[in-house]
Amino acid sequence: MSFIPYAVAAWLFVIGLYGVVSSQNIVRTILCLTVVQSATYVLLLAVGYRTAASAPVVADIPPVTRLVDPTVQVLVLTDIVIEATITAVLLALAAQAHKRFGSLDPDDLRPLRG
Amino acid sequence: MAPHIAALPVIVPFIAAAGLVVVRLFDRRWLNDVIAGGGMAASFTLCVILLVRAAHHPFAYWMGGWRPIHGVTIGISLSVDPLGAGLAAFAAFLVLAALAYAVRYFDAVSGLFQALMLLFGAAMVGFCLTGDLFNLVVFFELMGAAAYALTGYLIEEQAPIQGAINFAITNSIAGYAMFIGTALLYARTGALNMAQIGHALDGHPADPLVVVAMALLFVGFLTKAAAVPVHFWLADAHAVAPVPVCVLFSGVMIDLGVYAVARLYWVIFDGTLHPHMHALRVILVCIGAVTAVLGAGMCFVQRHIKRLLAFSSISHIGMFVCGVGLLEHKALAGVGVWVVGHGLNKAALFMCAGVLLHRFATIDEYDLHGRGREVPITGVLMGIGGLLLSGVPPFTSFAGKSLMEESATSTHYGWLIAVFTICSAVTGAAVLRVTGRVFLGWGPAQGPGDEEGQQGPAQEEEDEMEDSREHTSRMMLIVPGVLLIMAMAFALVPGLVPSVESDAARFTDHAGYATWVLQGHHVPSPVLPPSHIKTEDVLFGTLSAVLAIGLAALGLFGRSLQARVPAVIRVPWTAAVHAVRGLHSGHVGDYVAWWTAAASALGAICLLVLT
């Protein structure tokens, strides 16, 4: 049972990478990038989880209660902020690509090669 | 002196960047330049203060006062050791130089450009100073976000959009691999501080989880360093980013990937992987050697000058990865010295290319044939830069290369000397060839494909400048001149190279690092036997320079010789070059496919060989 979150994380990483490689629309590529990032969230949360433990809030419960690891949750929040920034930059570039190239297909977006 | 200043080199540029956004109200260019320059100059000064302090007594600054208790820590540290502080100072200095160049390079630029440069600089400084693994990844991502925006800065053109998108997607995936590596190490050790992780892994044999984490972290940082086969993004990004930004990319950003690989190995993995050192050495040296050779080859066949310089950076990165991969303090010292020499040199070369682009509105080698006679000083600078690239004695690149060559011989990797000599010669030759063609008018004015009416440079001519100009500002010549003088003088400063060697010995002291970070005890600097430049090093350096001049002459005047090469060599060679160039397709899906293959291969090899 406990290997399932890790399997989900691995699957998301792989299928997201496949999406980035095979995509024919740059916006879809960016969203597949988000899927790859989700794999890291699932992995981090799985690493921090403890069975039969409560949320990491200690204001109103006795100190000896089992808690899930709050550090990984903080790492996930940081990752989400980073992802939001980079997705915003990428989508702005994609909007410009549509304006300048008239197309969102990566096949058309390559004046530079060789 | 309070150790709180350890955080200031990162914070001051952040505040200056925020200040720049505020003064957009006034919209005065000189104000933007003053704030940006002042912020970065302050950061550079603070980094130098940290370097001086850390040279005798490396120290860890714990954010929020969360010090280690009985050698266990949960805080975030800035672990300032001399090599890290030195690299941070170098990064701050190059950002300052790029900002100075940009004052005259751009006719008009909004304050957002300087703000992005400050954020980029702050992230690089933080990257070099931090002692926490997750903090390292976060600074990597911040560096990346500023870099993607700076690459696509000229957003009205087509090619910068492609370059920025390819750069962003490839490096983001590298970042995700790093997150997974961090998560795996955290799961195993419960720590995010690099010294703590290394301490927790010590004494246990290498198990598959740790090896997979290492492979993921290395492939992530090698992507930033643009090692083959995850290097494709760099040529696209350099070709389209504005010249002051390219200066930073080639000068210091890619070197940070190599620094991270070295830091992670020596702090985290040396304890547990020490029995497998030889195998890891083979892996890293092979990656480095392939990168060096492919970079040099692709460099020589380019006609877009910025792309040519980008591939020469890739080749030098390959040599740095070889140096780090030798897993020895002398090679690491060589890399440290060479990184500074190469960074200053490449920055000056990009600035010279910027003068050409600024003046003539084109950056194609054949279009510029002979036109450089109007800017002779730039030609002199470019020629000197090309010679320095090839490692001519007794300057900085030569000093670094000779340290690496000595280390290679002592670890039975003597064949690396041939790789270093040939690759530095080829990259230097490409720049010398460009100098001859552009500034002296030597060689044919038509590219190899132009006569048959094939596609010439039209595809690559997305330029930053609209029209040619009459006048080149003196600042655009003074800054590269100063950088080249520093590139020559750096290794000649008495006592500098031996002090880099002893800093490298401290860097590679796994147990010592854990002591001064976690326990706060002073670890004395290791005493090393003095090393001297040997005659064979001078011979190899001179050979490199002579080869560079010879290959440049061949590139300029040797087209008639090409027809005389027997077809049995010429046809497969041309087909191979054509195939390799075709791999650099500009399509982001291809690049990510290569990344996936590289990551899987590295993971599989590491699992097989290192467990």
PDB file of C-alpha atoms in Angstrom, chain A residues 13 17 20-23 26 29-30 33-34 36-37 39-40 43-44 47-48 69 71-72 74-76 78-79 82-83 85-87 89-90 92-94 96-97 100-101 105-107 109-114, chain B residues 134 138 141 145 148-149 152 155-159 161-162 164-165 168-169 172-173 176-177 179-180 183-184 186-187 192 236 239-240 298 302 304 307 311 459-460 581 584-589 592-593 595-596:
ATOM      1  CA  PHE A  13       7.127  12.534 -13.838  1.00  0.00           C
ATOM      2  CA  LEU A  17       8.078  14.344 -19.696  1.00  0.00           C
ATOM      3  CA  VAL A  20       6.639  17.801 -23.104  1.00  0.00           C
ATOM      4  CA  VAL A  21       8.537  15.791 -25.702  1.00  0.00           C
ATOM      5  CA  SER A  22       5.576  14.953 -27.916  1.00  0.00           C
ATOM      6  CA  SER A  23       3.505  18.096 -27.649  1.00  0.00           C
ATOM      7  CA  ILE A  26       3.614  25.192 -26.764  1.00  0.00           C
ATOM      8  CA  THR A  29       4.081  21.783 -23.346  1.00  0.00           C
ATOM      9  CA  ILE A  30       3.950  24.291 -20.509  1.00  0.00           C
ATOM     10  CA  LEU A  33       5.708  20.877 -17.364  1.00  0.00           C
ATOM     11  CA  THR A  34       3.244  21.556 -14.546  1.00  0.00           C
ATOM     12  CA  VAL A  36       6.139  17.031 -14.083  1.00  0.00           C
ATOM     13  CA  GLN A  37       6.307  19.479 -11.197  1.00  0.00           C
ATOM     14  CA  ALA A  39       5.367  14.627  -9.340  1.00  0.00           C
ATOM     15  CA  THR A  40       7.782  16.417  -7.026  1.00  0.00           C
ATOM     16  CA  LEU A  43       6.900  12.689  -3.691  1.00  0.00           C
ATOM     17  CA  LEU A  44       7.656  15.317  -1.052  1.00  0.00           C
ATOM     18  CA  VAL A  47       8.076  11.413   2.210  1.00  0.00           C
ATOM     19  CA  GLY A  48       6.649  13.506   5.035  1.00  0.00           C
ATOM     20  CA  ASP A  69       6.402  16.322   8.900  1.00  0.00           C
ATOM     21  CA  THR A  71       9.154  20.630   6.612  1.00  0.00           C
ATOM     22  CA  VAL A  72       8.176  18.889   3.390  1.00  0.00           C
ATOM     23  CA  VAL A  74       6.945  24.031   3.457  1.00  0.00           C
ATOM     24  CA  LEU A  75       9.163  22.745   0.665  1.00  0.00           C
ATOM     25  CA  VAL A  76       6.074  22.033  -1.437  1.00  0.00           C
ATOM     26  CA  THR A  78       8.083  27.015  -1.919  1.00  0.00           C
ATOM     27  CA  ASP A  79       8.005  24.834  -5.023  1.00  0.00           C
ATOM     28  CA  ILE A  82       8.579  28.917  -7.948  1.00  0.00           C
ATOM     29  CA  GLU A  83       6.391  27.031 -10.405  1.00  0.00           C
ATOM     30  CA  THR A  85       6.555  32.361 -11.365  1.00  0.00           C
ATOM     31  CA  ILE A  86       8.115  30.261 -14.075  1.00  0.00           C
ATOM     32  CA  THR A  87       4.797  29.230 -15.601  1.00  0.00           C
ATOM     33  CA  VAL A  89       7.079  33.785 -17.557  1.00  0.00           C
ATOM     34  CA  LEU A  90       6.618  30.876 -19.953  1.00  0.00           C
ATOM     35  CA  ALA A  92       3.931  35.316 -21.405  1.00  0.00           C
ATOM     36  CA  LEU A  93       6.562  34.050 -23.841  1.00  0.00           C
ATOM     37  CA  ALA A  94       3.980  31.730 -25.416  1.00  0.00           C
ATOM     38  CA  GLN A  96       4.379  36.601 -27.595  1.00  0.00           C
ATOM     39  CA  ALA A  97       5.230  33.545 -29.695  1.00  0.00           C
ATOM     40  CA  ARG A 100       5.281  36.975 -33.611  1.00  0.00           C
ATOM     41  CA  PHE A 101       5.232  33.567 -35.239  1.00  0.00           C
ATOM     42  CA  ASP A 105       3.593  24.648 -32.773  1.00  0.00           C
ATOM     43  CA  PRO A 106       7.175  24.036 -31.611  1.00  0.00           C
ATOM     44  CA  ASP A 107       7.977  22.857 -35.126  1.00  0.00           C
ATOM     45  CA  LEU A 109       9.073  28.114 -33.490  1.00  0.00           C
ATOM     46  CA  ARG A 110      12.636  27.426 -34.471  1.00  0.00           C
ATOM     47  CA  PRO A 111      14.388  30.060 -36.537  1.00  0.00           C
ATOM     48  CA  LEU A 112      17.627  29.097 -34.813  1.00  0.00           C
ATOM     49  CA  ARG A 113      19.163  25.748 -35.531  1.00  0.00           C
ATOM     50  CA  GLY A 114      22.439  24.031 -36.354  1.00  0.00           C
TER      51      GLY A 114
ATOM     52  CA  PHE B 134      17.133  23.132  -0.732  1.00  0.00           C
ATOM     53  CA  VAL B 138      15.765  27.685  -4.718  1.00  0.00           C
ATOM     54  CA  GLU B 141      15.370  28.502  -9.726  1.00  0.00           C
ATOM     55  CA  ALA B 145      13.620  32.803 -13.648  1.00  0.00           C
ATOM     56  CA  TYR B 148      14.650  33.309 -18.799  1.00  0.00           C
ATOM     57  CA  ALA B 149      13.218  36.802 -18.647  1.00  0.00           C
ATOM     58  CA  GLY B 152      13.645  36.863 -23.928  1.00  0.00           C
ATOM     59  CA  ILE B 155      10.504  40.283 -26.959  1.00  0.00           C
ATOM     60  CA  GLU B 156       9.590  41.871 -30.290  1.00  0.00           C
ATOM     61  CA  GLU B 157      11.860  39.492 -32.200  1.00  0.00           C
ATOM     62  CA  GLN B 158      11.136  35.867 -33.033  1.00  0.00           C
ATOM     63  CA  ALA B 159      14.375  34.134 -32.101  1.00  0.00           C
ATOM     64  CA  ILE B 161      11.213  33.919 -27.809  1.00  0.00           C
ATOM     65  CA  GLN B 162      12.398  30.534 -29.044  1.00  0.00           C
ATOM     66  CA  ALA B 164      13.906  31.815 -23.906  1.00  0.00           C
ATOM     67  CA  ILE B 165      11.263  29.059 -24.152  1.00  0.00           C
ATOM     68  CA  ALA B 168      13.118  27.817 -19.586  1.00  0.00           C
ATOM     69  CA  ILE B 169      11.639  24.405 -20.282  1.00  0.00           C
ATOM     70  CA  SER B 172      12.898  23.848 -15.277  1.00  0.00           C
ATOM     71  CA  ILE B 173      12.969  20.107 -15.828  1.00  0.00           C
ATOM     72  CA  TYR B 176      12.507  19.258 -10.930  1.00  0.00           C
ATOM     73  CA  ALA B 177      15.149  16.532 -11.006  1.00  0.00           C
ATOM     74  CA  PHE B 179      13.826  18.685  -6.176  1.00  0.00           C
ATOM     75  CA  ILE B 180      13.397  14.928  -6.387  1.00  0.00           C
ATOM     76  CA  ALA B 183      13.429  14.892  -1.425  1.00  0.00           C
ATOM     77  CA  LEU B 184      15.154  11.510  -1.589  1.00  0.00           C
ATOM     78  CA  TYR B 186      15.756  14.315   2.999  1.00  0.00           C
ATOM     79  CA  ALA B 187      13.818  11.079   3.218  1.00  0.00           C
ATOM     80  CA  LEU B 192      18.526  19.594   4.315  1.00  0.00           C
ATOM     81  CA  ASP B 236      19.951  29.030 -28.556  1.00  0.00           C
ATOM     82  CA  ALA B 239      22.487  33.541 -29.714  1.00  0.00           C
ATOM     83  CA  VAL B 240      19.470  35.635 -28.812  1.00  0.00           C
ATOM     84  CA  MET B 298      30.394  22.698 -33.223  1.00  0.00           C
ATOM     85  CA  GLN B 302      29.463  28.276 -36.750  1.00  0.00           C
ATOM     86  CA  HIS B 304      26.886  33.304 -36.074  1.00  0.00           C
ATOM     87  CA  ARG B 307      26.584  31.086 -31.208  1.00  0.00           C
ATOM     88  CA  PHE B 311      29.768  26.549 -28.241  1.00  0.00           C
ATOM     89  CA  GLN B 459      17.582  32.343 -40.523  1.00  0.00           C
ATOM     90  CA  GLU B 460      19.913  33.484 -37.792  1.00  0.00           C
ATOM     91  CA  ARG B 581      24.364  20.027 -36.545  1.00  0.00           C
ATOM     92  CA  HIS B 584      20.625  20.953 -32.719  1.00  0.00           C
ATOM     93  CA  SER B 585      17.151  21.322 -34.160  1.00  0.00           C
ATOM     94  CA  GLY B 586      15.787  24.173 -32.066  1.00  0.00           C
ATOM     95  CA  HIS B 587      12.758  22.045 -31.149  1.00  0.00           C
ATOM     96  CA  VAL B 588      12.182  21.915 -27.408  1.00  0.00           C
ATOM     97  CA  GLY B 589      10.717  18.380 -27.587  1.00  0.00           C
ATOM     98  CA  VAL B 592      13.782  17.251 -23.491  1.00  0.00           C
ATOM     99  CA  ALA B 593      14.002  13.829 -25.160  1.00  0.00           C
ATOM    100  CA  TRP B 595      17.504  15.192 -21.357  1.00  0.00           C
ATOM    101  CA  THR B 596      15.352  12.179 -20.475  1.00  0.00           C
TER     102      THR B 596
END
